[in-house]
Coordinates of C-alpha atoms in Angstrom, one line a residue:
X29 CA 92.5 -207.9 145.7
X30 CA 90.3 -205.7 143.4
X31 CA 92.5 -204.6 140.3
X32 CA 92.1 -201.6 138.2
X33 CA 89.5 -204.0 135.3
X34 CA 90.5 -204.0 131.7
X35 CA 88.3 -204.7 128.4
X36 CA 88.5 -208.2 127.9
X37 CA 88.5 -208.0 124.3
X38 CA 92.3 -207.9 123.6
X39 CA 93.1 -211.3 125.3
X40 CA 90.0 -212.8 124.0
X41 CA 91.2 -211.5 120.3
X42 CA 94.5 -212.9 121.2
X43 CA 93.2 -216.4 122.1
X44 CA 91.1 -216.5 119.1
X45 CA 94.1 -215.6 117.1
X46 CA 96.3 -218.8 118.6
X47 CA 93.5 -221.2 118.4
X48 CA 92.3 -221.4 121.7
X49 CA 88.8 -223.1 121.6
X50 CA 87.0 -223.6 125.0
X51 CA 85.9 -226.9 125.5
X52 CA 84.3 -229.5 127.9
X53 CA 82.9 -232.7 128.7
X54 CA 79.3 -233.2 128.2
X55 CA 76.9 -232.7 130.5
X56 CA 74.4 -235.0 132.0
X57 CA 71.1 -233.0 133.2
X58 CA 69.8 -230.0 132.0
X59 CA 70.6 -227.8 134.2
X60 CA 73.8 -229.0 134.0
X61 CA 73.6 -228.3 130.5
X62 CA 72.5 -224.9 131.0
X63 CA 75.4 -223.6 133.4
X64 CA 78.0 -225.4 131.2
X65 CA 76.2 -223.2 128.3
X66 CA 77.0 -220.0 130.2
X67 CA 80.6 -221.7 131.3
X68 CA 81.7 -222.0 127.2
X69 CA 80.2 -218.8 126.7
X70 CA 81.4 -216.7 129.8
X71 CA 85.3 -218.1 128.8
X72 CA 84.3 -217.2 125.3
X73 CA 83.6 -213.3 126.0
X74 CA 86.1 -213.2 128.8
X75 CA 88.8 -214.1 127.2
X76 CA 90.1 -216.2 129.6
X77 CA 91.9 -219.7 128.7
X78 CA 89.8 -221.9 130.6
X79 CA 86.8 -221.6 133.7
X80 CA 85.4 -224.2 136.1
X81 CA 82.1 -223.7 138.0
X82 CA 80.8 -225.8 141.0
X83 CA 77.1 -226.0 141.6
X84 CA 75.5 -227.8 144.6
X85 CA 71.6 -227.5 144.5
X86 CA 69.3 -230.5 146.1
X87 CA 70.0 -233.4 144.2
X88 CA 72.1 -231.4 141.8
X89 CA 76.3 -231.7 142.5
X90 CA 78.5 -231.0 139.8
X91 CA 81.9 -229.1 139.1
X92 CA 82.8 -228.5 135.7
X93 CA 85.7 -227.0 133.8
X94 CA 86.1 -225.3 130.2
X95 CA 89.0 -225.0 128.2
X96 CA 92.6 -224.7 128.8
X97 CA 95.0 -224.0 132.2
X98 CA 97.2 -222.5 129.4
X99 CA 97.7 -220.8 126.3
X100 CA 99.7 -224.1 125.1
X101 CA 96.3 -225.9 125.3
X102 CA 97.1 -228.0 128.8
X103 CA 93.5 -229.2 129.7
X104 CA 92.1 -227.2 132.9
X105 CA 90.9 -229.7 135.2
X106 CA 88.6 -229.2 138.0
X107 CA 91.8 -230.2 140.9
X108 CA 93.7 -227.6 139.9
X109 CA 94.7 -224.6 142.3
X110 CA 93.6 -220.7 142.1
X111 CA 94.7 -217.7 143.6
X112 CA 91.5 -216.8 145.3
X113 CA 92.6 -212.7 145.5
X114 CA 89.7 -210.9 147.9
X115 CA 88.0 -214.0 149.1
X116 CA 91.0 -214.7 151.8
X117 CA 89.0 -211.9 153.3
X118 CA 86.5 -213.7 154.3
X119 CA 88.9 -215.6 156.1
X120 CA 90.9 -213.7 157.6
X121 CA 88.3 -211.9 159.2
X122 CA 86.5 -215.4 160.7
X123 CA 90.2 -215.7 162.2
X124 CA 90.2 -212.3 163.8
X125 CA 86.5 -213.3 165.1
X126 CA 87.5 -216.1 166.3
X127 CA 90.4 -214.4 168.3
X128 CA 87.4 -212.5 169.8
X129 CA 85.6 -215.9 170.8
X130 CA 88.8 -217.0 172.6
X131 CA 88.7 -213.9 174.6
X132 CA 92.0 -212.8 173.1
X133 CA 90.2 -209.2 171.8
X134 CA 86.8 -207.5 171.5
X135 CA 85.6 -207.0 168.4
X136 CA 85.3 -203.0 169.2
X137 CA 88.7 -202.6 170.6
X138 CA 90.9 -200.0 169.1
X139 CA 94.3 -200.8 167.3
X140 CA 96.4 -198.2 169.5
X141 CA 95.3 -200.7 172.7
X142 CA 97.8 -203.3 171.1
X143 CA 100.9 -200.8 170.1
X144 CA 102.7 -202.2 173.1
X145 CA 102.8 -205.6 170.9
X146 CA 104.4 -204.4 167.8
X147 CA 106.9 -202.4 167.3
X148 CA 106.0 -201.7 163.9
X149 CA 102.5 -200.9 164.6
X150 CA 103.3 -198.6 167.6
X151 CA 105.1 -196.4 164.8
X152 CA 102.3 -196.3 162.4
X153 CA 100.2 -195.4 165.3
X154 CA 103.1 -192.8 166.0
X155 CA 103.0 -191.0 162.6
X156 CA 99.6 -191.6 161.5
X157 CA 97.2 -191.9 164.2
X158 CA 95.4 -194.9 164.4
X159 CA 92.9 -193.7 167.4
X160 CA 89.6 -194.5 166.4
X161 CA 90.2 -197.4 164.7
X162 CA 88.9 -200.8 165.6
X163 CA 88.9 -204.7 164.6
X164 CA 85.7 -204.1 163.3
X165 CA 86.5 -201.3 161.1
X166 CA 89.1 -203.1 159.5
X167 CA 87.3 -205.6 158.6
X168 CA 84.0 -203.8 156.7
X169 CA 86.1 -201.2 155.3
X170 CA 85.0 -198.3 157.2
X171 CA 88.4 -197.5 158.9
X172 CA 88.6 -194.3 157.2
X173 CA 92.0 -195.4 155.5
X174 CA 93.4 -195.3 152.1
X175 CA 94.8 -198.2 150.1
X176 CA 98.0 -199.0 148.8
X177 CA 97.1 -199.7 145.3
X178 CA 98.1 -196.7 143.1
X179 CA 101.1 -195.9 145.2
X180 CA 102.3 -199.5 144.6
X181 CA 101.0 -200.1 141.6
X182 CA 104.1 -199.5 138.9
X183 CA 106.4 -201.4 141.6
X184 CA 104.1 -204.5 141.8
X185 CA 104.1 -204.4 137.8
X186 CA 107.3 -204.0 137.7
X187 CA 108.2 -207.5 139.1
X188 CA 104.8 -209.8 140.7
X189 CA 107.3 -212.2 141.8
X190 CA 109.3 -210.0 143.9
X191 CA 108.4 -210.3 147.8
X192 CA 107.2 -206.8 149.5
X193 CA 107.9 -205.8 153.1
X194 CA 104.2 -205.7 154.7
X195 CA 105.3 -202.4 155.9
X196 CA 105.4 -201.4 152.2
X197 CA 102.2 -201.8 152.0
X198 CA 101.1 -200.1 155.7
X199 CA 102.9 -197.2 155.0
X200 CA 101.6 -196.7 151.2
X201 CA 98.5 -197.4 152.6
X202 CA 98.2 -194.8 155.8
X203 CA 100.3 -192.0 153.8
X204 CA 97.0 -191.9 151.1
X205 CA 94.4 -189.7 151.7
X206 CA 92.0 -190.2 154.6
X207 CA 88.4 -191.4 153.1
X208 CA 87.0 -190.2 156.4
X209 CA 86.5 -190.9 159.8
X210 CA 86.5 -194.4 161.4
X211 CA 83.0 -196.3 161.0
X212 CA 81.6 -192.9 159.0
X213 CA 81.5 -194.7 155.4
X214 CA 82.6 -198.2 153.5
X215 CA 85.4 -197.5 151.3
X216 CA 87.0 -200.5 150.0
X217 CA 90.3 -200.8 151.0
X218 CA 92.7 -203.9 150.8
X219 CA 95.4 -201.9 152.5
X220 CA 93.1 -202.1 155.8
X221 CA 93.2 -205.7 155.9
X222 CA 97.4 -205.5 155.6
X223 CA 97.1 -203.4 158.5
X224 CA 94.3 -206.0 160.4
X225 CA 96.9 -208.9 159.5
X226 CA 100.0 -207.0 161.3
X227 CA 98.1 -206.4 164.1
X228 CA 96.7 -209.7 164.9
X229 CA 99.7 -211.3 163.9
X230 CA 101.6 -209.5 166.9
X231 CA 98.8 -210.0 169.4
X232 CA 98.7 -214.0 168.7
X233 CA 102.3 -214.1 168.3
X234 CA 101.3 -216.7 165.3
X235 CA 102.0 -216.5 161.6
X236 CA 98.6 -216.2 159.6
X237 CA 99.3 -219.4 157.9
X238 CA 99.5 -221.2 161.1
X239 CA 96.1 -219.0 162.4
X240 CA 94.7 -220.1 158.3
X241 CA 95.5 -223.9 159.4
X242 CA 94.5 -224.1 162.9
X243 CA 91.5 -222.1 162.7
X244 CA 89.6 -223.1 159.0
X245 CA 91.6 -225.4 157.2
X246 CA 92.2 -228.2 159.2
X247 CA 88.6 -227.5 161.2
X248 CA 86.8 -227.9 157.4
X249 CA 89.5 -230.3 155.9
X250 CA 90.4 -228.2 153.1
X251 CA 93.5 -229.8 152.2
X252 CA 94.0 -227.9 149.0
X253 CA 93.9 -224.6 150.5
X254 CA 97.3 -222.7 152.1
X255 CA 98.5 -219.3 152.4
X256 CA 101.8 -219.2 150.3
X257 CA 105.1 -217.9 152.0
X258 CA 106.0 -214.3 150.1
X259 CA 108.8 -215.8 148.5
X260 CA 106.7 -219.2 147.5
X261 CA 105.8 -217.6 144.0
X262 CA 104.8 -221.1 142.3
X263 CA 101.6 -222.6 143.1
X264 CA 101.0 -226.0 144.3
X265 CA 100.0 -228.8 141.6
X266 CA 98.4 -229.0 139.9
X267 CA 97.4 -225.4 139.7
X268 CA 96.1 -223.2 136.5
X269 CA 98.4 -220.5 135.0
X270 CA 96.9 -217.4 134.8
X271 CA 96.8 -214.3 132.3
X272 CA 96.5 -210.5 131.5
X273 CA 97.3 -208.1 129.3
X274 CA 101.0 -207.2 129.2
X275 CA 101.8 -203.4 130.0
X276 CA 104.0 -200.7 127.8
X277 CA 106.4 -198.4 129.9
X278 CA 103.9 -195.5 130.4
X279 CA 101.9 -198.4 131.8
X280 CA 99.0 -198.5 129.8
X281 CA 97.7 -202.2 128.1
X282 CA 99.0 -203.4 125.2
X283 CA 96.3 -204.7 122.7
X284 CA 96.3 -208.1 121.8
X285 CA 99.0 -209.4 125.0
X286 CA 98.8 -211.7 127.4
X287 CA 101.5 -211.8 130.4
X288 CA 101.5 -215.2 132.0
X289 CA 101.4 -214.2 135.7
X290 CA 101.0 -217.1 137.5
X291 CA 104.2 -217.0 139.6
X292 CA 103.6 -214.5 141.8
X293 CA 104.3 -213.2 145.4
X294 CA 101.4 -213.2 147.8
X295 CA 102.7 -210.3 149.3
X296 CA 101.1 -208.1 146.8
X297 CA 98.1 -209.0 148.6
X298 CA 98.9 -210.3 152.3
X299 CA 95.8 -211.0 154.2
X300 CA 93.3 -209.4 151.8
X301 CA 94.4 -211.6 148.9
X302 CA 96.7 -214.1 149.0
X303 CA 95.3 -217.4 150.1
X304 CA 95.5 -220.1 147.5
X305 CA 92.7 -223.2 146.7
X306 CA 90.7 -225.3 144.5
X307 CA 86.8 -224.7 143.5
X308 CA 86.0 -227.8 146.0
X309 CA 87.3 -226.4 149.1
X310 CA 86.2 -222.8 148.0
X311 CA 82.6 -224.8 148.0
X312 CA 83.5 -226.2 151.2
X313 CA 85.0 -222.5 152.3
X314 CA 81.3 -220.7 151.6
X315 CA 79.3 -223.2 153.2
X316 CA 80.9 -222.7 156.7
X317 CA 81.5 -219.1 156.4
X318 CA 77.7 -218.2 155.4
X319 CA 75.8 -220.4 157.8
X320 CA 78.7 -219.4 161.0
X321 CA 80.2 -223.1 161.2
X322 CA 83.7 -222.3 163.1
X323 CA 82.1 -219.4 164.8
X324 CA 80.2 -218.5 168.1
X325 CA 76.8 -217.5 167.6
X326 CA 77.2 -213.7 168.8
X327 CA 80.3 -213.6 166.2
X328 CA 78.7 -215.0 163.3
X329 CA 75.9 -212.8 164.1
X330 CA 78.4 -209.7 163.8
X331 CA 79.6 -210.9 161.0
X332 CA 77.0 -210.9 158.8
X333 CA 75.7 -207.6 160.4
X334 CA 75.8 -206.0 157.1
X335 CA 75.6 -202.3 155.4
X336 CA 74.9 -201.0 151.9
X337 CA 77.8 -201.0 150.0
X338 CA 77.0 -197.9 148.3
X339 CA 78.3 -199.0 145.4
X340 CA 75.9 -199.1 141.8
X341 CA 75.2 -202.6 140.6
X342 CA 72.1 -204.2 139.3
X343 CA 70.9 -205.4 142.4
X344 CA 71.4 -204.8 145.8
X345 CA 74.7 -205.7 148.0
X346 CA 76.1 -205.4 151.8
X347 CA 79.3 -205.5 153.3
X348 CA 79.9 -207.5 156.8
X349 CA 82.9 -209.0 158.2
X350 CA 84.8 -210.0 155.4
X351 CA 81.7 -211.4 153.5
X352 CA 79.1 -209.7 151.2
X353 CA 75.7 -210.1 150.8
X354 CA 74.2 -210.4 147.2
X355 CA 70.4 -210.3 147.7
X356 CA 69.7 -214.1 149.7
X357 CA 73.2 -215.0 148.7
X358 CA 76.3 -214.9 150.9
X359 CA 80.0 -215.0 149.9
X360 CA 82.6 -213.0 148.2
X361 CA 84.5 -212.1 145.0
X362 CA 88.1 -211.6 144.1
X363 CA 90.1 -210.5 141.1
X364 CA 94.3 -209.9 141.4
X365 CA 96.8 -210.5 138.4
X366 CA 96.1 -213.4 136.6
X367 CA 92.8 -214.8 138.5
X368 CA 89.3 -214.3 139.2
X369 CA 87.1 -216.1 141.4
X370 CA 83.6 -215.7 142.8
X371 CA 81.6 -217.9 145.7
X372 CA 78.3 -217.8 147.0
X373 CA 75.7 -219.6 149.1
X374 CA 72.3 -219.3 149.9
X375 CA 71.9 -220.9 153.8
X376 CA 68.0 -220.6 153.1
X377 CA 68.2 -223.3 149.9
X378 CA 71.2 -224.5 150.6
X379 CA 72.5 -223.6 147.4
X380 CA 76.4 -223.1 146.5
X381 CA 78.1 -221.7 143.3
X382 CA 81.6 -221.0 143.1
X383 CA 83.0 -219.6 139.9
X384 CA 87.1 -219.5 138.7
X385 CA 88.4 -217.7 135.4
X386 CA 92.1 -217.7 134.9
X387 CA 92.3 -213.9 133.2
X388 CA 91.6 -211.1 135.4
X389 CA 91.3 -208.8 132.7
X390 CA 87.7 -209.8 132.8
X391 CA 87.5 -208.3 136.3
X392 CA 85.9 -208.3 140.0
X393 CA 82.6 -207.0 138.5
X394 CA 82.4 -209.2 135.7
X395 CA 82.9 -212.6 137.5
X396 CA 80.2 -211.3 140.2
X397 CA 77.7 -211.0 137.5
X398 CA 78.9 -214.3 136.4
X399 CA 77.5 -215.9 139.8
X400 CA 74.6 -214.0 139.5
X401 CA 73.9 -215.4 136.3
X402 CA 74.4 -219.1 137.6
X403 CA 72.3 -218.1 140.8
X404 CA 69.4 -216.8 138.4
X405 CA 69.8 -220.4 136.6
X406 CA 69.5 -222.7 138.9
X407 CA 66.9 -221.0 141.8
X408 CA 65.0 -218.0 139.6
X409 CA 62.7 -218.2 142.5
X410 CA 65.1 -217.6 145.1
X411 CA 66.7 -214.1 143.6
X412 CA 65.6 -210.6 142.8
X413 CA 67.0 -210.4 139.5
X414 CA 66.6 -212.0 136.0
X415 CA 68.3 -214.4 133.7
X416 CA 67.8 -212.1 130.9
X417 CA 68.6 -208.9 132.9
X418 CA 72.0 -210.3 134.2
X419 CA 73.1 -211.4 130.2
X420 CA 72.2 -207.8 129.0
X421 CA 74.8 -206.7 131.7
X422 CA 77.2 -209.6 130.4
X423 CA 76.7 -209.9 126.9
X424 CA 75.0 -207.1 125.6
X425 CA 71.9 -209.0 125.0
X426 CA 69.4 -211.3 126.6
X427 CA 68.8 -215.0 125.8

């Protein structure tokens, strides 16, 4: 779920303040050394309590963890679970893919062919129009729709850990403005993935965490991955806590704060956000997704039939199917209260980073450059950027 990003400086001021120190176990190659280097320092800048980074490259394995799971100095450990935020997209469109490989839907269908199966959806349909819109649309952000965010966004401060209807979130969602029409740009829009998950919910007739299970997590083994209940607002253990900056009543951050918002309703999210894991089975997660393991080959082709995002970064990105290109790199990022995560793979190399901060005050864009970073460390060949031009974006300088 992409938040609205705040400076990272007030937390980071606030750690130093209490003591908080990022540390780690020693590292045993160099490059090893290296990305544990970046690790301290990323935490360090970030402001977050504690990181962990997984690399696997050739002979090269290692995950690795810096600093604290809290601000009362428990050690972050590299077991611990995440809220993953926007990389349950990537999920949850390999589900609805797969519902197209089991001849359930086609990928180009429209939504107001299935109102007969939902009540619910037959009434957005009813007051909003949905004509035009299609499984595909949904999932590459090109529905035309709006998103739910600054409708919701003084009720979801208001209390995280209270569940929301996903009608809530529909209806905040298709009463915004129209971005255009369907398949005519990418607009990024979490509220269209609400809208996919009611939808495919009521044609399956199956909860999504039973479609989560049955179709990736029991398929890939990835036992420390699940898709909480919206009233499950604790996290499995052993799990991380995570932070950002507490808000006044005209909601605007408070220097120097951090809220602890780890419990949490993953109905702030749904199906764009609000699968929970640990950096080894997010490893495990990238792998299949980029290289179309649990997928037919004409869906995992569609899937990673990717546009320009349009949106300005330092190099260039593409949208698919729930996944996002990052020059030979595959994967996806995610940032929602109190996490940030990023994951990537290169199929060509066989190359996978997966990055976790526990402070999403140090935002979507800042843990993507993170990867990028770690990416341009460990294959410099492989990527069209630079060590030294990623660390200007991060730091401010190179080296």
């Amino acid at each position: 779920m992409r938040r609205f990003p705040l400076a990272a400086a007030a937390l980071a001021a606030s750690l130093a303040a209490t003591g908080c120190v990022a540390h780690a176990a020693p590292a045993t190659s160099p490059l090893e050394a290296t990305v544990l280097d970046t690790l301290l320092r990323v935490v360090e800048e970030s402001g977050a309590p504690g990181g962990l980074v997984l690399v696997r490259h050739g002979d090269e394995e290692f995950t690795l963890a810096a600093g604290d799971a809290d601000l009362d100095g428990t050690e972050l450990t590299t077991d611990m679970h995440f809220r993953i935020a926007s990389n349950t997209k990537s999920m949850t469109c390999t589900v609805m893919l797969q519902q197209v490989d089991a001849g359930v839907i086609e990928l180009d269908d429209e939504l107001i062919e299935y109102v007969d199966r939902s009540e619910e959806l037959r009434s957005f349909d009813e007051r909003y129009d949905l004509s035009g819109i299609t499984f595909r649309n949904l999932c590459q952000h090109t529905s035309g729709v709006g998103d739910y965010r600054e409708a919701l966004f003084s009720t979801i401060l208001g209390d995280m850990s209270a569940p929301l209807e996903r009608s809530e979130l529909i209806e905040a969602t298709l009463s915004a403005p129209r971005v255009g029409e369907p398949g005519q740009r990418f607009s990024y829009t979490n509220g269209g993935y609400v809208l996919l998950g009611l939808a495919i919910e009521a044609i399956t007739d199956t909860p999504w965490a039973e479609l989560y299970e049955e179709g990736i997590n029991r398929p890939l083994g990835l036992t420390g991955t699940s898709y909480p209940a919206a009233s499950e607002t604790r996290l499995p253990e052993p799990f991380s806590h995570g932070y950002m900056a507490a808000f006044d009543d005209s909601l605007k951050p408070i220097p120097n704060s951090a809220d602890d918002v780890t419990e949490l309703s993953a109905s702030i999210a749904y199906e764009s956000g609000g699968v929970v894991s640990t950096i080894e089975d997010l490893g495990t997660w990238v792998e299949a997704v980029a290289t179309g393991e649990l997928l037919r080959d004409e869906s995992f082709a569609a899937q990673w039939d990717t546009r320009a995002t349009g949106v300005g970064k330092s190099y260039e990105t593409a949208y698919g199917l729930g996944v996002q290109e990052y020059g030979p790199y595959r994967g996806h990022g995610g940032d929602m209260p109190g996490f940030v995560t990023q994951m990537l793979h290169n199929p060509e190399t066989d190359t996978t980073i997966v990055v976790m901060l526990n402070n999403s005050d140090a935002s979507g864009w800042f843990i993507e450059l993170v990867g990028a970073l770690i990416a341009a460390q460990v294959e410099p060949d492989a990527v069209p950027w630079t060590v030294d031009r990623i660390e200007r974006q991060l730091f401010g300088s190179g080296g």
